[in-house]
Coordinates of C-alpha atoms and ligand atoms in Angstrom, one line a residue:
X1 CA 0.1 0.1 0.0
X2 CA 1.5 3.5 -1.0
X3 CA 1.4 6.1 1.7
X4 CA 2.7 9.6 0.9
X5 CA 1.4 11.3 3.9
X6 CA 3.9 13.7 5.4
X7 CA 6.3 13.5 2.3
X8 CA 7.5 16.7 0.4
X9 CA 7.4 16.6 -3.5
X10 CA 10.6 18.4 -4.7
X11 CA 11.6 16.1 -7.6
X12 CA 10.5 12.7 -9.2
X13 CA 14.1 11.1 -8.3
X14 CA 12.7 10.8 -4.5
X15 CA 9.6 8.5 -5.8
X16 CA 9.4 5.1 -7.1
X17 CA 7.5 4.2 -10.4
X18 CA 4.9 2.7 -7.9
X19 CA 4.2 5.9 -6.1
X20 CA 4.2 7.9 -9.3
X21 CA 1.4 5.7 -10.6
X22 CA -0.4 6.0 -7.3
X23 CA -0.6 9.8 -7.8
X24 CA -1.6 9.3 -11.4
X25 CA -4.5 6.9 -10.5
X26 CA -5.4 9.4 -7.5
X27 CA -5.6 12.2 -9.9
X28 CA -7.9 10.4 -12.4
X29 CA -10.2 9.6 -9.4
X30 CA -10.1 13.2 -8.4
X31 CA -10.9 14.2 -12.2
X32 CA -13.8 11.7 -12.4
X33 CA -15.2 13.3 -9.4
X34 CA -14.7 16.7 -10.5
X35 CA -16.5 15.9 -13.6
X36 CA -19.6 14.3 -12.2
X37 CA -19.8 16.8 -9.5
X38 CA -19.1 14.7 -6.6
X39 CA -17.9 16.9 -3.6
X40 CA -14.5 15.9 -2.2
X41 CA -13.7 18.6 0.4
X42 CA -12.1 16.5 2.7
X43 CA -9.5 18.6 3.8
X44 CA -11.6 21.3 5.3
X45 CA -10.0 23.5 7.9
X46 CA -6.5 23.2 6.7
X47 CA -4.4 26.0 4.7
X48 CA -1.6 25.8 2.5
X49 CA 0.8 28.7 1.4
X50 CA 1.8 29.4 -2.2
X51 CA 5.0 31.0 -2.8
X52 CA 5.8 32.3 -6.1
X53 CA 9.3 33.8 -6.8
X54 CA 8.7 33.6 -10.7
X55 CA 5.2 34.3 -12.3
X56 CA 2.6 31.6 -13.3
X57 CA -0.7 31.2 -14.8
X58 CA -1.5 27.2 -14.6
X59 CA 0.6 26.3 -11.4
X60 CA -0.9 29.0 -9.2
X61 CA -4.6 28.5 -10.7
X62 CA -4.1 24.6 -10.3
X63 CA -2.9 25.0 -6.5
X64 CA -5.8 27.5 -5.7
X65 CA -8.6 25.5 -7.4
X66 CA -7.2 22.0 -6.2
X67 CA -7.0 23.5 -2.5
X68 CA -10.4 25.0 -2.9
X69 CA -12.0 21.8 -4.2
X70 CA -10.6 19.9 -1.1
X71 CA -12.1 22.4 1.3
X72 CA -8.7 24.5 2.1
X73 CA -7.9 28.0 2.5
X74 CA -4.9 29.5 0.4
X75 CA -2.3 32.2 1.0
X76 CA -0.7 33.5 -2.2
X77 CA 2.8 35.2 -1.8
X78 CA 3.7 37.0 -5.0
X79 CA 7.3 37.4 -6.6
X80 CA 7.8 40.8 -4.8
X81 CA 5.3 41.0 -1.9
X82 CA 6.9 39.1 0.8
X83 CA 10.2 39.3 3.1
X84 CA 11.3 36.0 1.4
X85 CA 15.3 36.0 0.2
X86 CA 15.5 39.8 1.0
X87 CA 14.9 40.4 4.8
X88 CA 14.4 36.9 5.8
X89 CA 16.0 33.7 5.3
X90 CA 14.5 30.5 3.6
X91 CA 15.0 28.5 6.8
X92 CA 13.5 31.2 8.9
X93 CA 10.6 31.5 6.4
X94 CA 10.1 27.9 6.5
X95 CA 9.9 27.8 10.4
X96 CA 7.3 30.6 10.3
X97 CA 5.1 29.3 7.5
X98 CA 5.3 25.7 9.1
X99 CA 3.6 27.0 12.2
X100 CA 0.6 28.4 10.2
X101 CA 0.2 26.2 7.3
X102 CA -0.3 22.4 6.7
X103 CA 1.7 22.6 3.3
X104 CA 3.9 24.9 1.2
X105 CA 4.1 25.4 -2.5
X106 CA 7.5 27.1 -3.7
X107 CA 8.2 28.2 -7.1
X108 CA 11.7 29.8 -7.8
X109 CA 15.2 29.6 -8.7
X110 CA 17.6 26.8 -7.5
X111 CA 16.4 23.6 -6.4
X112 CA 18.7 23.8 -3.3
X113 CA 16.1 26.7 -2.1
X114 CA 13.0 24.5 -2.3
X115 CA 15.0 21.7 -0.5
X116 CA 16.1 24.0 2.1
X117 CA 12.7 25.0 2.7
X118 CA 11.4 21.5 3.0
X119 CA 14.3 20.8 5.5
X120 CA 13.0 23.3 7.9
X121 CA 9.3 23.7 7.3
X122 CA 8.1 20.4 9.1
X123 CA 5.2 20.2 6.7
X124 CA 5.1 18.9 3.2
X125 CA 6.6 21.4 0.6
X126 CA 5.8 21.0 -3.2
X127 CA 7.9 22.2 -5.8
X128 CA 5.9 24.3 -8.3
X129 CA 9.2 24.6 -10.5
X130 CA 12.7 25.3 -9.8
X131 CA 15.4 25.9 -12.5
X132 CA 16.3 22.1 -12.5
X133 CA 13.0 20.6 -12.1
X134 CA 9.2 20.8 -12.6
X135 CA 7.8 17.6 -11.0
X136 CA 4.0 18.6 -10.9
X137 CA 4.2 19.3 -14.6
X138 CA 5.2 15.7 -15.1
X139 CA 2.3 14.3 -13.5
X140 CA -0.1 16.3 -15.6
X141 CA 2.1 15.2 -18.7
X142 CA 2.0 11.3 -17.8
X143 CA -1.7 11.6 -17.0
X144 CA -2.3 13.2 -20.5
X145 CA -0.2 10.4 -22.2
X146 CA -1.7 7.7 -20.4
X147 CA -5.3 8.9 -21.0
X148 CA -4.4 9.1 -24.8
X149 CA -2.3 6.1 -25.4
X150 CA -3.9 3.8 -22.4
X151 CA -0.3 3.1 -21.0
X152 CA 3.0 4.6 -20.5
X153 CA 5.3 1.6 -20.5
X154 CA 7.3 1.6 -24.0
X155 CA 5.9 5.0 -25.1
X156 CA 8.7 7.0 -27.1
X157 CA 8.7 10.5 -25.9
X158 CA 11.1 13.1 -27.9
X159 CA 11.9 16.3 -26.3
X160 CA 13.0 19.0 -28.7
X161 CA 14.8 22.5 -27.5
X162 CA 16.3 23.3 -24.3
X163 CA 16.9 19.9 -22.8
X164 CA 19.1 20.9 -20.0
X165 CA 16.7 23.0 -18.1
X166 CA 13.7 22.0 -15.6
X167 CA 11.5 20.5 -18.4
X168 CA 14.0 18.3 -20.3
X169 CA 15.5 17.0 -17.0
X170 CA 12.1 16.2 -15.5
X171 CA 10.9 14.5 -18.4
X172 CA 14.1 12.2 -18.5
X173 CA 13.6 11.4 -15.2
X174 CA 9.9 10.7 -15.5
X175 CA 10.5 8.5 -18.6
X176 CA 13.4 6.8 -16.9
X177 CA 11.4 5.9 -14.1
X178 CA 8.2 4.7 -15.8
X179 CA 9.7 2.5 -18.6
X180 CA 9.5 4.9 -21.4
X181 CA 11.8 5.6 -24.2
X182 CA 13.3 9.4 -23.9
X183 CA 15.0 11.1 -26.5
X184 CA 16.4 14.6 -26.4
X185 CA 16.7 15.9 -29.8
X186 CA 18.7 19.1 -29.8
X187 CA 22.1 20.8 -30.2
X188 CA 24.4 19.2 -28.1
X189 CA 25.1 22.2 -25.7
X190 CA 21.5 21.7 -24.7
X191 CA 21.9 18.0 -23.8
X192 CA 20.8 17.1 -20.1
X193 CA 23.6 17.2 -17.5
X194 CA 25.9 13.9 -17.8
X195 CA 25.4 13.4 -14.0
X196 CA 21.7 13.4 -14.5
X197 CA 21.7 11.0 -17.7
X198 CA 23.9 8.8 -15.7
X199 CA 21.5 8.4 -12.8
X200 CA 18.4 8.3 -15.2
X201 CA 20.3 5.5 -17.0
X202 CA 20.2 3.6 -13.6
X203 CA 16.5 4.2 -13.4
X204 CA 16.3 2.8 -16.8
X205 CA 18.0 -0.5 -15.9
X206 CA 15.1 -1.1 -13.4
X207 CA 12.2 0.1 -15.6
X208 CA 13.1 -1.0 -19.3
X209 CA 13.3 2.5 -20.4
X210 CA 15.9 3.8 -22.6
X211 CA 17.7 7.1 -23.1
X212 CA 18.9 8.7 -26.2
X213 CA 20.8 12.0 -26.7
X214 CA 20.7 13.0 -30.8
X215 CA 21.5 16.1 -32.8
X216 CA 19.9 14.4 -35.7
X217 CA 16.1 15.5 -36.3
X218 CA 15.0 12.7 -38.5
X219 CA 16.2 9.9 -36.4
X220 CA 15.3 11.6 -33.1
X221 CA 11.8 12.0 -34.0
X222 CA 11.0 9.0 -36.2
X223 CA 8.1 7.0 -34.9
X224 CA 7.9 8.9 -31.7
X225 CA 4.6 8.7 -29.9
X226 CA 4.8 12.2 -28.4
X227 CA 6.6 15.2 -29.6
X228 CA 7.5 17.6 -26.8
X229 CA 8.9 21.1 -26.4
X230 CA 9.2 24.3 -24.2
X231 CA 10.4 27.8 -24.6
X232 CA 13.9 28.2 -25.7
X233 CA 14.3 30.9 -22.8
X234 CA 13.1 30.2 -19.4
X235 CA 11.9 32.3 -16.8
X236 CA 15.0 34.2 -14.8
X237 CA 17.4 33.9 -17.9
X238 CA 19.1 37.0 -19.2
X239 CA 17.9 38.7 -22.3
X240 CA 21.5 38.2 -23.5
X241 CA 20.8 34.6 -24.3
X242 CA 18.1 34.9 -26.7
X243 CA 20.4 35.2 -29.9
X244 CA 22.2 32.2 -29.3
X245 CA 19.2 30.1 -28.5
X246 CA 17.3 31.2 -31.8
X247 CA 20.5 30.4 -33.7
X248 CA 21.1 27.0 -31.9
X249 CA 17.6 25.6 -31.5
X250 CA 16.0 26.8 -34.5
X251 CA 16.7 23.2 -36.5
X252 CA 14.8 21.9 -33.2
X253 CA 11.5 23.8 -33.8
X254 CA 8.3 21.5 -34.0
X255 CA 7.2 21.8 -37.5
X256 CA 4.6 19.8 -39.6
X257 CA 7.5 17.7 -41.1
X258 CA 8.6 16.8 -37.6
X259 CA 5.0 15.6 -36.7
X260 CA 4.8 13.8 -40.2
X261 CA 8.1 12.0 -39.3
X262 CA 6.8 11.0 -35.8
X263 CA 3.6 9.5 -37.4
X264 CA 0.0 10.4 -37.8
X265 CA -0.7 8.9 -34.4
X266 CA 1.7 10.9 -32.7
X267 CA 0.6 13.8 -30.4
X268 CA 2.1 17.1 -29.5
X269 CA 2.7 18.6 -26.0
X270 CA 4.0 21.7 -24.4
X271 CA 4.0 22.6 -20.6
X272 CA 3.0 26.3 -21.9
X273 CA 3.2 29.0 -22.1
X274 CA 4.4 28.8 -25.8
X275 CA 5.7 31.2 -28.4
X276 CA 3.6 29.9 -31.5
X277 CA 2.5 33.2 -32.8
X278 CA 3.4 36.9 -32.2
X279 CA 0.1 37.4 -30.0
X280 CA 2.3 38.2 -26.8
X281 CA 4.3 41.1 -25.5
X282 CA 7.6 39.1 -25.6
X283 CA 6.8 37.1 -28.6
X284 CA 6.0 40.4 -30.3
X285 CA 9.3 42.1 -29.1
X286 CA 11.7 39.3 -29.9
X287 CA 10.1 38.3 -33.2
X288 CA 10.6 42.0 -34.3
X289 CA 14.0 41.9 -33.2
X290 CA 15.4 38.3 -34.5
X291 CA 12.6 38.3 -37.4
X292 CA 10.6 35.3 -36.5
X293 CA 6.7 34.7 -36.4
X294 CA 6.8 31.6 -34.3
X295 CA 9.6 30.0 -32.2
X296 CA 9.8 26.6 -30.6
X297 CA 6.6 25.4 -32.4
X298 CA 4.8 26.4 -35.6
X299 CA 1.2 27.6 -35.1
X300 CA 0.0 25.0 -37.5
X301 CA 1.1 22.3 -35.1
X302 CA 0.0 24.0 -32.1
X303 CA -3.5 24.4 -33.3
X304 CA -3.7 21.0 -35.0
X305 CA -5.6 18.1 -33.8
X306 CA -2.4 16.3 -32.7
X307 CA -2.0 19.1 -30.1
X308 CA -3.2 18.0 -26.5
X309 CA -1.8 21.1 -24.8
X310 CA -4.9 22.1 -23.2
X311 CA -6.0 18.7 -22.0
X312 CA -2.4 18.7 -20.6
X313 CA -3.1 22.3 -18.8
X314 CA -6.3 21.0 -17.5
X315 CA -4.5 18.0 -15.9
X316 CA -2.2 20.2 -14.0
X317 CA -5.2 21.0 -11.7
X318 CA -6.2 17.3 -11.1
X319 CA -2.7 16.0 -10.6
X320 CA -1.7 18.6 -8.2
X321 CA -4.8 18.0 -6.2
X322 CA -3.6 14.2 -5.9
X323 CA -0.2 15.7 -4.6
X324 CA -1.9 17.7 -2.0
X325 CA -4.3 15.1 -0.9
X326 CA -1.9 12.4 -1.0
X327 CA 1.1 14.2 1.4
X328 CA -1.9 15.9 3.5
X329 CA -3.6 12.4 4.1
X330 CA -7.0 13.3 2.9
Ligands
LIG401 N1 3.3 24.9 -17.3 C1 3.4 26.0 -16.2 O1 4.2 25.5 -15.1 O2 2.6 27.2 -16.6 P1 2.8 28.4 -15.5 O3 4.2 29.1 -15.7 O4 1.4 29.2 -16.2 O5 2.6 28.1 -14.1
LIG402 N1 11.3 26.2 -18.9 C1 10.1 27.0 -18.5 C2 8.8 26.2 -18.1 C3 7.7 27.0 -17.8 C4 6.7 26.2 -17.3 C5 10.7 28.0 -17.5 O1 11.4 27.8 -16.6 O2 10.4 29.1 -17.8

């Protein structure tokens, strides 16, 4: 019997395949209840803190709606409105919030910060994205893939773009744990860190997963079940990296040809937000500066039937609800 009560959720490295599947099953149950209008406010009277040192739409809304559905209260601490990191250390913040809240979500910079928070809080801490990992996103992605294909084992997932940051790292870990075939298809400077690759190779030995790193778009995307990408410049990275990213990663844009090479049954996923057109402030500014109209994915692919990005976004809420409920013992 899986029991995650009292555990923090900082990276999927800390969880077994069985525990991850348990969370996916629980999320599916909550999704079913939500669709049928069956109340599940079993955590009434509890409260959680949501610390966001970087901005968010999906993750924040998912935590707030999930907590509300479970009967809980939430307090949102925005990127500028608290003492965190400026007048008060993470260890002190953790000990204060741990006295008031039953759980704490943290989105921010280094993974070491969320680890430090978890060490001192005395209550479960959930990683809502760090530079290195985005574990709640993984549960939504895996649920979406499982809903579509009916299983996870043996699924071939190809990640294109910046594979050495939170999304590439986390997808490699998730695939390695769950017996999936992970390919990072990108320029070699953007391959995941070798230490993490080695660690994932160990997980893969247990699960039957494989890990491939390639610069070859044709070989890397052929027959893939899932083509995945993310923005080329992540939150918190300096403006100065744009030119190099566009130069190095443009060959790894997800296009109609990439999807065709993967096959007609392949799906497209993206954690969002995405630069698939110029209808955003940053997209427009950068598009004018570097002369592009779409970046990591073409608008055609983003809007196609193969794109399940909005099912994926919805699943953020159901899976985050499962994490809160399992770790707080709903
Ligand atoms: N995918 C994701 O984490 O989205 P937000 O940045 O909007 O939370
Ligand atoms: N790599 C992106 C993910 C956003 C959900 C970032 O860190 O900005």
